[in-house]
Amino acid sequence: MGGDEMSFVREAFATNWLSTVGPNITAFEREFEDHLGVAAVAVASGTAAIHLGLRLLGVRRADLVVCPTLTFAATCNPVRYLGAEPVLIDSDARTWNLDPNLLETALQDMARRGRLPRAVVVVHLYGQCADMAPILETCGRWEIPVLEDAAEALGATYRGKPAGTLGQVAAFSFNGNKIITTSGGGMLVTARRDWAEKARFWSQQARDPGLAYKHSELGYNYRMSNVLAGIGRGQLRRLQERVGQRRAIAFAYRRAFADLPGVSMMPQAAYGFHTNWLSCFLIDEARFGVSSGEVIRALDEAGVESRPVWKPMHLQELYRAAPSYGGAVAESLFLKGLCLPSSSSLTVEEQLIVVNAVRRLVGARELQRIAREPLGVSAPELVEAGARRG
Ligand SMILES: Cc1ncc(COP(=O)(O)O)c(C=O)c1O
């Protein structure tokens, strides 16, 4: 927490605005709009924002929706909530995000089969925007709308434009681990004010105007609470600071591992500003001598929690049958990827523990190598030499 959150939460309690209506919600949406320049709707989670966003784009039962395979399940699950099916596309190794060339190939193939997707979902992974220009160009040619899953990318930019303002609709997450948090929550954003109003209506059980409980459309209980919106207002004020902290942590790891063979930071694409929400690295086992899985285990033994990169959706039981294009890049990123502790509250001392635990593996690997090498002297000779030294 940054310090201002409690005063907004206290105000909510003092004025008894404790439900999903109240001044903090209205103000949080307005402040978010001021920040991004597009209309904002505060909801209960990023997943809810994706669900509402897909519905705004007209996704219905039996539709196809393109999604990157390398993502968290919450990107694809709302596609299924609507009775549609994701089509999974591989990553571009240069950004880890949706591969624009493969998207073009996939859309051509889908057009040939006479079944274009209703929408394309782009994920800005770990705080870095996907390469939006070619993606938007391709989708524009086929008149397919784009939803940005910007859950992990608040504060990132693409060619000077903020993540979340590039497609037709976007979703942010304020889950506890995100760059700013409301403990749990999300925001749907769109340049279309009529869409924002529609999403707000659906998020409140789609209750028709008037006092009588009349419903003509299907709604959800997806509105953010006024208490949590108070946390969000305080957090939003700290966004720039948080981005700075996340980047400082990621680049400190990069400097600390600069001399280690086979350890490389997630690419930083020149077209944008990467928040490095999580500090992600690739471990090339052939060069480092230890796999990313072994690094995770060693960190765990040192009392440090780290994580692999997202397990691609095409490898998941849930989405194994979904159509897909490619997948080898995402699989390799999953096998080699490592997310290190990245919280903005991480202290220098704590980061040193992480760095030392990784660096110690180099020493351990050296010792193993030496142990395997022939000594060049026999055991009795060693005993004799030891005896001579006393
Ligand atoms: C890429 C991605 N999409 C969607 C979500 C879902 O957000 P939430 O947890 O707020 O529902 C998350 C994070 O949790 C995420 O990382």
PDB file of N, CA and C in Angstrom, residues 4-73:
ATOM      1  N   ASP A   4      -2.146   6.471   0.840  1.00  0.00           N
ATOM      2  CA  ASP A   4      -3.410   7.218   0.694  1.00  0.00           C
ATOM      3  C   ASP A   4      -4.633   6.309   0.733  1.00  0.00           C
ATOM      4  N   GLU A   5      -4.416   5.004   0.569  1.00  0.00           N
ATOM      5  CA  GLU A   5      -5.558   4.094   0.421  1.00  0.00           C
ATOM      6  C   GLU A   5      -6.490   4.152   1.632  1.00  0.00           C
ATOM      7  N   MET A   6      -5.875   4.160   2.839  1.00  0.00           N
ATOM      8  CA  MET A   6      -6.669   4.035   4.060  1.00  0.00           C
ATOM      9  C   MET A   6      -7.660   5.191   4.224  1.00  0.00           C
ATOM     10  N   SER A   7      -7.256   6.390   3.781  1.00  0.00           N
ATOM     11  CA  SER A   7      -8.172   7.526   3.970  1.00  0.00           C
ATOM     12  C   SER A   7      -9.423   7.356   3.101  1.00  0.00           C
ATOM     13  N   PHE A   8      -9.241   6.806   1.884  1.00  0.00           N
ATOM     14  CA  PHE A   8     -10.413   6.561   1.023  1.00  0.00           C
ATOM     15  C   PHE A   8     -11.285   5.435   1.589  1.00  0.00           C
ATOM     16  N   VAL A   9     -10.633   4.415   2.132  1.00  0.00           N
ATOM     17  CA  VAL A   9     -11.387   3.288   2.710  1.00  0.00           C
ATOM     18  C   VAL A   9     -12.143   3.771   3.959  1.00  0.00           C
ATOM     19  N   ARG A  10     -11.447   4.581   4.776  1.00  0.00           N
ATOM     20  CA  ARG A  10     -12.078   5.109   5.994  1.00  0.00           C
ATOM     21  C   ARG A  10     -13.310   5.953   5.642  1.00  0.00           C
ATOM     22  N   GLU A  11     -13.146   6.740   4.555  1.00  0.00           N
ATOM     23  CA  GLU A  11     -14.258   7.580   4.108  1.00  0.00           C
ATOM     24  C   GLU A  11     -15.463   6.711   3.722  1.00  0.00           C
ATOM     25  N   ALA A  12     -15.172   5.590   3.048  1.00  0.00           N
ATOM     26  CA  ALA A  12     -16.261   4.682   2.649  1.00  0.00           C
ATOM     27  C   ALA A  12     -16.996   4.166   3.884  1.00  0.00           C
ATOM     28  N   PHE A  13     -16.227   3.819   4.926  1.00  0.00           N
ATOM     29  CA  PHE A  13     -16.841   3.331   6.162  1.00  0.00           C
ATOM     30  C   PHE A  13     -17.619   4.462   6.844  1.00  0.00           C
ATOM     31  N   ALA A  14     -16.991   5.637   6.915  1.00  0.00           N
ATOM     32  CA  ALA A  14     -17.609   6.757   7.636  1.00  0.00           C
ATOM     33  C   ALA A  14     -18.917   7.178   6.989  1.00  0.00           C
ATOM     34  N   THR A  15     -18.977   7.076   5.657  1.00  0.00           N
ATOM     35  CA  THR A  15     -20.185   7.525   4.961  1.00  0.00           C
ATOM     36  C   THR A  15     -21.143   6.373   4.678  1.00  0.00           C
ATOM     37  N   ASN A  16     -20.722   5.149   5.082  1.00  0.00           N
ATOM     38  CA  ASN A  16     -21.554   3.946   4.947  1.00  0.00           C
ATOM     39  C   ASN A  16     -21.792   3.522   3.489  1.00  0.00           C
ATOM     40  N   TRP A  17     -20.890   3.935   2.574  1.00  0.00           N
ATOM     41  CA  TRP A  17     -20.977   3.471   1.185  1.00  0.00           C
ATOM     42  C   TRP A  17     -20.151   2.186   1.088  1.00  0.00           C
ATOM     43  N   LEU A  18     -20.767   1.048   1.436  1.00  0.00           N
ATOM     44  CA  LEU A  18     -19.987  -0.187   1.549  1.00  0.00           C
ATOM     45  C   LEU A  18     -20.337  -1.212   0.477  1.00  0.00           C
ATOM     46  N   SER A  19     -21.253  -0.871  -0.396  1.00  0.00           N
ATOM     47  CA  SER A  19     -21.670  -1.848  -1.409  1.00  0.00           C
ATOM     48  C   SER A  19     -21.024  -1.523  -2.761  1.00  0.00           C
ATOM     49  N   THR A  20     -21.675  -1.937  -3.824  1.00  0.00           N
ATOM     50  CA  THR A  20     -21.113  -1.727  -5.163  1.00  0.00           C
ATOM     51  C   THR A  20     -21.618  -0.427  -5.790  1.00  0.00           C
ATOM     52  N   VAL A  21     -21.984   0.506  -4.940  1.00  0.00           N
ATOM     53  CA  VAL A  21     -22.366   1.858  -5.382  1.00  0.00           C
ATOM     54  C   VAL A  21     -21.623   2.817  -4.455  1.00  0.00           C
ATOM     55  N   GLY A  22     -21.215   3.976  -4.973  1.00  0.00           N
ATOM     56  CA  GLY A  22     -20.615   4.957  -4.071  1.00  0.00           C
ATOM     57  C   GLY A  22     -19.589   5.849  -4.732  1.00  0.00           C
ATOM     58  N   PRO A  23     -19.190   6.890  -4.004  1.00  0.00           N
ATOM     59  CA  PRO A  23     -18.307   7.916  -4.572  1.00  0.00           C
ATOM     60  C   PRO A  23     -16.919   7.405  -4.976  1.00  0.00           C
ATOM     61  N   ASN A  24     -16.380   6.413  -4.256  1.00  0.00           N
ATOM     62  CA  ASN A  24     -15.043   5.913  -4.632  1.00  0.00           C
ATOM     63  C   ASN A  24     -15.062   5.239  -6.007  1.00  0.00           C
ATOM     64  N   ILE A  25     -16.135   4.516  -6.304  1.00  0.00           N
ATOM     65  CA  ILE A  25     -16.221   3.831  -7.608  1.00  0.00           C
ATOM     66  C   ILE A  25     -16.252   4.877  -8.718  1.00  0.00           C
ATOM     67  N   THR A  26     -17.128   5.848  -8.560  1.00  0.00           N
ATOM     68  CA  THR A  26     -17.255   6.888  -9.587  1.00  0.00           C
ATOM     69  C   THR A  26     -15.916   7.606  -9.759  1.00  0.00           C
ATOM     70  N   ALA A  27     -15.274   7.942  -8.629  1.00  0.00           N
ATOM     71  CA  ALA A  27     -14.012   8.694  -8.708  1.00  0.00           C
ATOM     72  C   ALA A  27     -12.890   7.822  -9.280  1.00  0.00           C
ATOM     73  N   PHE A  28     -12.857   6.553  -8.907  1.00  0.00           N
ATOM     74  CA  PHE A  28     -11.799   5.652  -9.416  1.00  0.00           C
ATOM     75  C   PHE A  28     -11.920   5.536 -10.933  1.00  0.00           C
ATOM     76  N   GLU A  29     -13.161   5.367 -11.411  1.00  0.00           N
ATOM     77  CA  GLU A  29     -13.360   5.283 -12.872  1.00  0.00           C
ATOM     78  C   GLU A  29     -12.930   6.584 -13.548  1.00  0.00           C
ATOM     79  N   ARG A  30     -13.294   7.720 -12.954  1.00  0.00           N
ATOM     80  CA  ARG A  30     -12.949   9.012 -13.560  1.00  0.00           C
ATOM     81  C   ARG A  30     -11.421   9.206 -13.576  1.00  0.00           C
ATOM     82  N   GLU A  31     -10.772   8.867 -12.466  1.00  0.00           N
ATOM     83  CA  GLU A  31      -9.310   9.044 -12.387  1.00  0.00           C
ATOM     84  C   GLU A  31      -8.595   8.097 -13.358  1.00  0.00           C
ATOM     85  N   PHE A  32      -9.135   6.899 -13.516  1.00  0.00           N
ATOM     86  CA  PHE A  32      -8.554   5.938 -14.475  1.00  0.00           C
ATOM     87  C   PHE A  32      -8.732   6.460 -15.902  1.00  0.00           C
ATOM     88  N   GLU A  33      -9.910   7.014 -16.159  1.00  0.00           N
ATOM     89  CA  GLU A  33     -10.183   7.628 -17.481  1.00  0.00           C
ATOM     90  C   GLU A  33      -9.215   8.769 -17.750  1.00  0.00           C
ATOM     91  N   ASP A  34      -8.992   9.615 -16.746  1.00  0.00           N
ATOM     92  CA  ASP A  34      -8.065  10.745 -16.905  1.00  0.00           C
ATOM     93  C   ASP A  34      -6.668  10.223 -17.218  1.00  0.00           C
ATOM     94  N   HIS A  35      -6.328   9.119 -16.592  1.00  0.00           N
ATOM     95  CA  HIS A  35      -4.989   8.549 -16.771  1.00  0.00           C
ATOM     96  C   HIS A  35      -4.801   7.988 -18.178  1.00  0.00           C
ATOM     97  N   LEU A  36      -5.825   7.276 -18.683  1.00  0.00           N
ATOM     98  CA  LEU A  36      -5.658   6.578 -19.974  1.00  0.00           C
ATOM     99  C   LEU A  36      -6.294   7.311 -21.162  1.00  0.00           C
ATOM    100  N   GLY A  37      -7.283   8.153 -20.887  1.00  0.00           N
ATOM    101  CA  GLY A  37      -7.956   8.867 -21.966  1.00  0.00           C
ATOM    102  C   GLY A  37      -9.067   8.066 -22.644  1.00  0.00           C
ATOM    103  N   VAL A  38      -9.516   6.985 -22.009  1.00  0.00           N
ATOM    104  CA  VAL A  38     -10.655   6.215 -22.541  1.00  0.00           C
ATOM    105  C   VAL A  38     -11.612   5.891 -21.386  1.00  0.00           C
ATOM    106  N   ALA A  39     -12.876   5.583 -21.726  1.00  0.00           N
ATOM    107  CA  ALA A  39     -13.877   5.318 -20.687  1.00  0.00           C
ATOM    108  C   ALA A  39     -13.522   4.061 -19.893  1.00  0.00           C
ATOM    109  N   ALA A  40     -13.816   4.082 -18.575  1.00  0.00           N
ATOM    110  CA  ALA A  40     -13.419   2.973 -17.700  1.00  0.00           C
ATOM    111  C   ALA A  40     -14.597   2.481 -16.859  1.00  0.00           C
ATOM    112  N   VAL A  41     -14.659   1.169 -16.674  1.00  0.00           N
ATOM    113  CA  VAL A  41     -15.717   0.549 -15.865  1.00  0.00           C
ATOM    114  C   VAL A  41     -15.061  -0.351 -14.815  1.00  0.00           C
ATOM    115  N   ALA A  42     -15.282  -0.038 -13.543  1.00  0.00           N
ATOM    116  CA  ALA A  42     -14.642  -0.793 -12.456  1.00  0.00           C
ATOM    117  C   ALA A  42     -15.436  -2.065 -12.172  1.00  0.00           C
ATOM    118  N   VAL A  43     -14.738  -3.200 -12.215  1.00  0.00           N
ATOM    119  CA  VAL A  43     -15.410  -4.491 -12.011  1.00  0.00           C
ATOM    120  C   VAL A  43     -14.669  -5.335 -10.968  1.00  0.00           C
ATOM    121  N   ALA A  44     -15.215  -6.519 -10.703  1.00  0.00           N
ATOM    122  CA  ALA A  44     -14.725  -7.340  -9.596  1.00  0.00           C
ATOM    123  C   ALA A  44     -13.401  -8.039  -9.882  1.00  0.00           C
ATOM    124  N   SER A  45     -13.033  -8.180 -11.156  1.00  0.00           N
ATOM    125  CA  SER A  45     -11.769  -8.851 -11.497  1.00  0.00           C
ATOM    126  C   SER A  45     -11.392  -8.561 -12.944  1.00  0.00           C
ATOM    127  N   GLY A  46     -10.149  -8.859 -13.258  1.00  0.00           N
ATOM    128  CA  GLY A  46      -9.711  -8.751 -14.648  1.00  0.00           C
ATOM    129  C   GLY A  46     -10.456  -9.753 -15.515  1.00  0.00           C
ATOM    130  N   THR A  47     -10.696 -10.931 -14.974  1.00  0.00           N
ATOM    131  CA  THR A  47     -11.411 -11.971 -15.713  1.00  0.00           C
ATOM    132  C   THR A  47     -12.814 -11.494 -16.089  1.00  0.00           C
ATOM    133  N   ALA A  48     -13.482 -10.814 -15.142  1.00  0.00           N
ATOM    134  CA  ALA A  48     -14.821 -10.262 -15.413  1.00  0.00           C
ATOM    135  C   ALA A  48     -14.735  -9.228 -16.537  1.00  0.00           C
ATOM    136  N   ALA A  49     -13.674  -8.410 -16.523  1.00  0.00           N
ATOM    137  CA  ALA A  49     -13.512  -7.384 -17.568  1.00  0.00           C
ATOM    138  C   ALA A  49     -13.339  -8.044 -18.935  1.00  0.00           C
ATOM    139  N   ILE A  50     -12.580  -9.146 -18.989  1.00  0.00           N
ATOM    140  CA  ILE A  50     -12.394  -9.858 -20.266  1.00  0.00           C
ATOM    141  C   ILE A  50     -13.735 -10.437 -20.738  1.00  0.00           C
ATOM    142  N   HIS A  51     -14.476 -11.029 -19.795  1.00  0.00           N
ATOM    143  CA  HIS A  51     -15.778 -11.626 -20.129  1.00  0.00           C
ATOM    144  C   HIS A  51     -16.719 -10.573 -20.730  1.00  0.00           C
ATOM    145  N   LEU A  52     -16.818  -9.426 -20.034  1.00  0.00           N
ATOM    146  CA  LEU A  52     -17.693  -8.352 -20.522  1.00  0.00           C
ATOM    147  C   LEU A  52     -17.183  -7.811 -21.857  1.00  0.00           C
ATOM    148  N   GLY A  53     -15.861  -7.682 -21.978  1.00  0.00           N
ATOM    149  CA  GLY A  53     -15.269  -7.143 -23.207  1.00  0.00           C
ATOM    150  C   GLY A  53     -15.552  -8.037 -24.402  1.00  0.00           C
ATOM    151  N   LEU A  54     -15.434  -9.350 -24.210  1.00  0.00           N
ATOM    152  CA  LEU A  54     -15.707 -10.282 -25.315  1.00  0.00           C
ATOM    153  C   LEU A  54     -17.175 -10.193 -25.727  1.00  0.00           C
ATOM    154  N   ARG A  55     -18.037 -10.022 -24.727  1.00  0.00           N
ATOM    155  CA  ARG A  55     -19.463  -9.914 -25.060  1.00  0.00           C
ATOM    156  C   ARG A  55     -19.735  -8.631 -25.840  1.00  0.00           C
ATOM    157  N   LEU A  56     -19.044  -7.551 -25.467  1.00  0.00           N
ATOM    158  CA  LEU A  56     -19.187  -6.291 -26.221  1.00  0.00           C
ATOM    159  C   LEU A  56     -18.785  -6.484 -27.683  1.00  0.00           C
ATOM    160  N   LEU A  57     -17.782  -7.331 -27.899  1.00  0.00           N
ATOM    161  CA  LEU A  57     -17.299  -7.565 -29.266  1.00  0.00           C
ATOM    162  C   LEU A  57     -18.197  -8.549 -30.022  1.00  0.00           C
ATOM    163  N   GLY A  58     -19.250  -9.003 -29.372  1.00  0.00           N
ATOM    164  CA  GLY A  58     -20.245  -9.840 -30.053  1.00  0.00           C
ATOM    165  C   GLY A  58     -19.922 -11.324 -30.040  1.00  0.00           C
ATOM    166  N   VAL A  59     -19.015 -11.747 -29.154  1.00  0.00           N
ATOM    167  CA  VAL A  59     -18.676 -13.179 -29.110  1.00  0.00           C
ATOM    168  C   VAL A  59     -19.876 -13.972 -28.581  1.00  0.00           C
ATOM    169  N   ARG A  60     -20.211 -15.015 -29.326  1.00  0.00           N
ATOM    170  CA  ARG A  60     -21.394 -15.833 -28.979  1.00  0.00           C
ATOM    171  C   ARG A  60     -21.037 -17.319 -29.075  1.00  0.00           C
ATOM    172  N   ARG A  61     -22.022 -18.119 -28.694  1.00  0.00           N
ATOM    173  CA  ARG A  61     -21.878 -19.575 -28.752  1.00  0.00           C
ATOM    174  C   ARG A  61     -21.373 -20.027 -30.125  1.00  0.00           C
ATOM    175  N   ALA A  62     -20.405 -20.932 -30.116  1.00  0.00           N
ATOM    176  CA  ALA A  62     -19.853 -21.577 -31.325  1.00  0.00           C
ATOM    177  C   ALA A  62     -18.931 -20.655 -32.144  1.00  0.00           C
ATOM    178  N   ASP A  63     -18.676 -19.448 -31.632  1.00  0.00           N
ATOM    179  CA  ASP A  63     -17.690 -18.582 -32.304  1.00  0.00           C
ATOM    180  C   ASP A  63     -16.273 -19.074 -32.014  1.00  0.00           C
ATOM    181  N   LEU A  64     -15.342 -18.596 -32.836  1.00  0.00           N
ATOM    182  CA  LEU A  64     -13.918 -18.818 -32.559  1.00  0.00           C
ATOM    183  C   LEU A  64     -13.310 -17.496 -32.113  1.00  0.00           C
ATOM    184  N   VAL A  65     -12.383 -17.553 -31.169  1.00  0.00           N
ATOM    185  CA  VAL A  65     -11.687 -16.352 -30.683  1.00  0.00           C
ATOM    186  C   VAL A  65     -10.198 -16.670 -30.608  1.00  0.00           C
ATOM    187  N   VAL A  66      -9.401 -15.897 -31.324  1.00  0.00           N
ATOM    188  CA  VAL A  66      -7.952 -16.129 -31.297  1.00  0.00           C
ATOM    189  C   VAL A  66      -7.378 -15.640 -29.973  1.00  0.00           C
ATOM    190  N   CYS A  67      -6.505 -16.435 -29.364  1.00  0.00           N
ATOM    191  CA  CYS A  67      -5.804 -16.063 -28.118  1.00  0.00           C
ATOM    192  C   CYS A  67      -4.356 -16.545 -28.236  1.00  0.00           C
ATOM    193  N   PRO A  68      -3.425 -15.877 -27.581  1.00  0.00           N
ATOM    194  CA  PRO A  68      -2.072 -16.434 -27.545  1.00  0.00           C
ATOM    195  C   PRO A  68      -2.055 -17.665 -26.643  1.00  0.00           C
ATOM    196  N   THR A  69      -1.242 -18.643 -26.980  1.00  0.00           N
ATOM    197  CA  THR A  69      -1.189 -19.846 -26.128  1.00  0.00           C
ATOM    198  C   THR A  69      -0.404 -19.592 -24.853  1.00  0.00           C
ATOM    199  N   LEU A  70       0.582 -18.670 -24.914  1.00  0.00           N
ATOM    200  CA  LEU A  70       1.387 -18.391 -23.715  1.00  0.00           C
ATOM    201  C   LEU A  70       0.705 -17.300 -22.899  1.00  0.00           C
ATOM    202  N   THR A  71      -0.084 -17.719 -21.941  1.00  0.00           N
ATOM    203  CA  THR A  71      -0.804 -16.769 -21.083  1.00  0.00           C
ATOM    204  C   THR A  71      -1.337 -17.509 -19.873  1.00  0.00           C
ATOM    205  N   PHE A  72      -1.975 -16.751 -18.989  1.00  0.00           N
ATOM    206  CA  PHE A  72      -2.668 -17.328 -17.846  1.00  0.00           C
ATOM    207  C   PHE A  72      -4.059 -17.776 -18.318  1.00  0.00           C
ATOM    208  N   ALA A  73      -4.588 -18.812 -17.716  1.00  0.00           N
ATOM    209  CA  ALA A  73      -5.871 -19.391 -18.158  1.00  0.00           C
ATOM    210  C   ALA A  73      -7.004 -18.366 -18.189  1.00  0.00           C
TER     211      ALA A  73
END
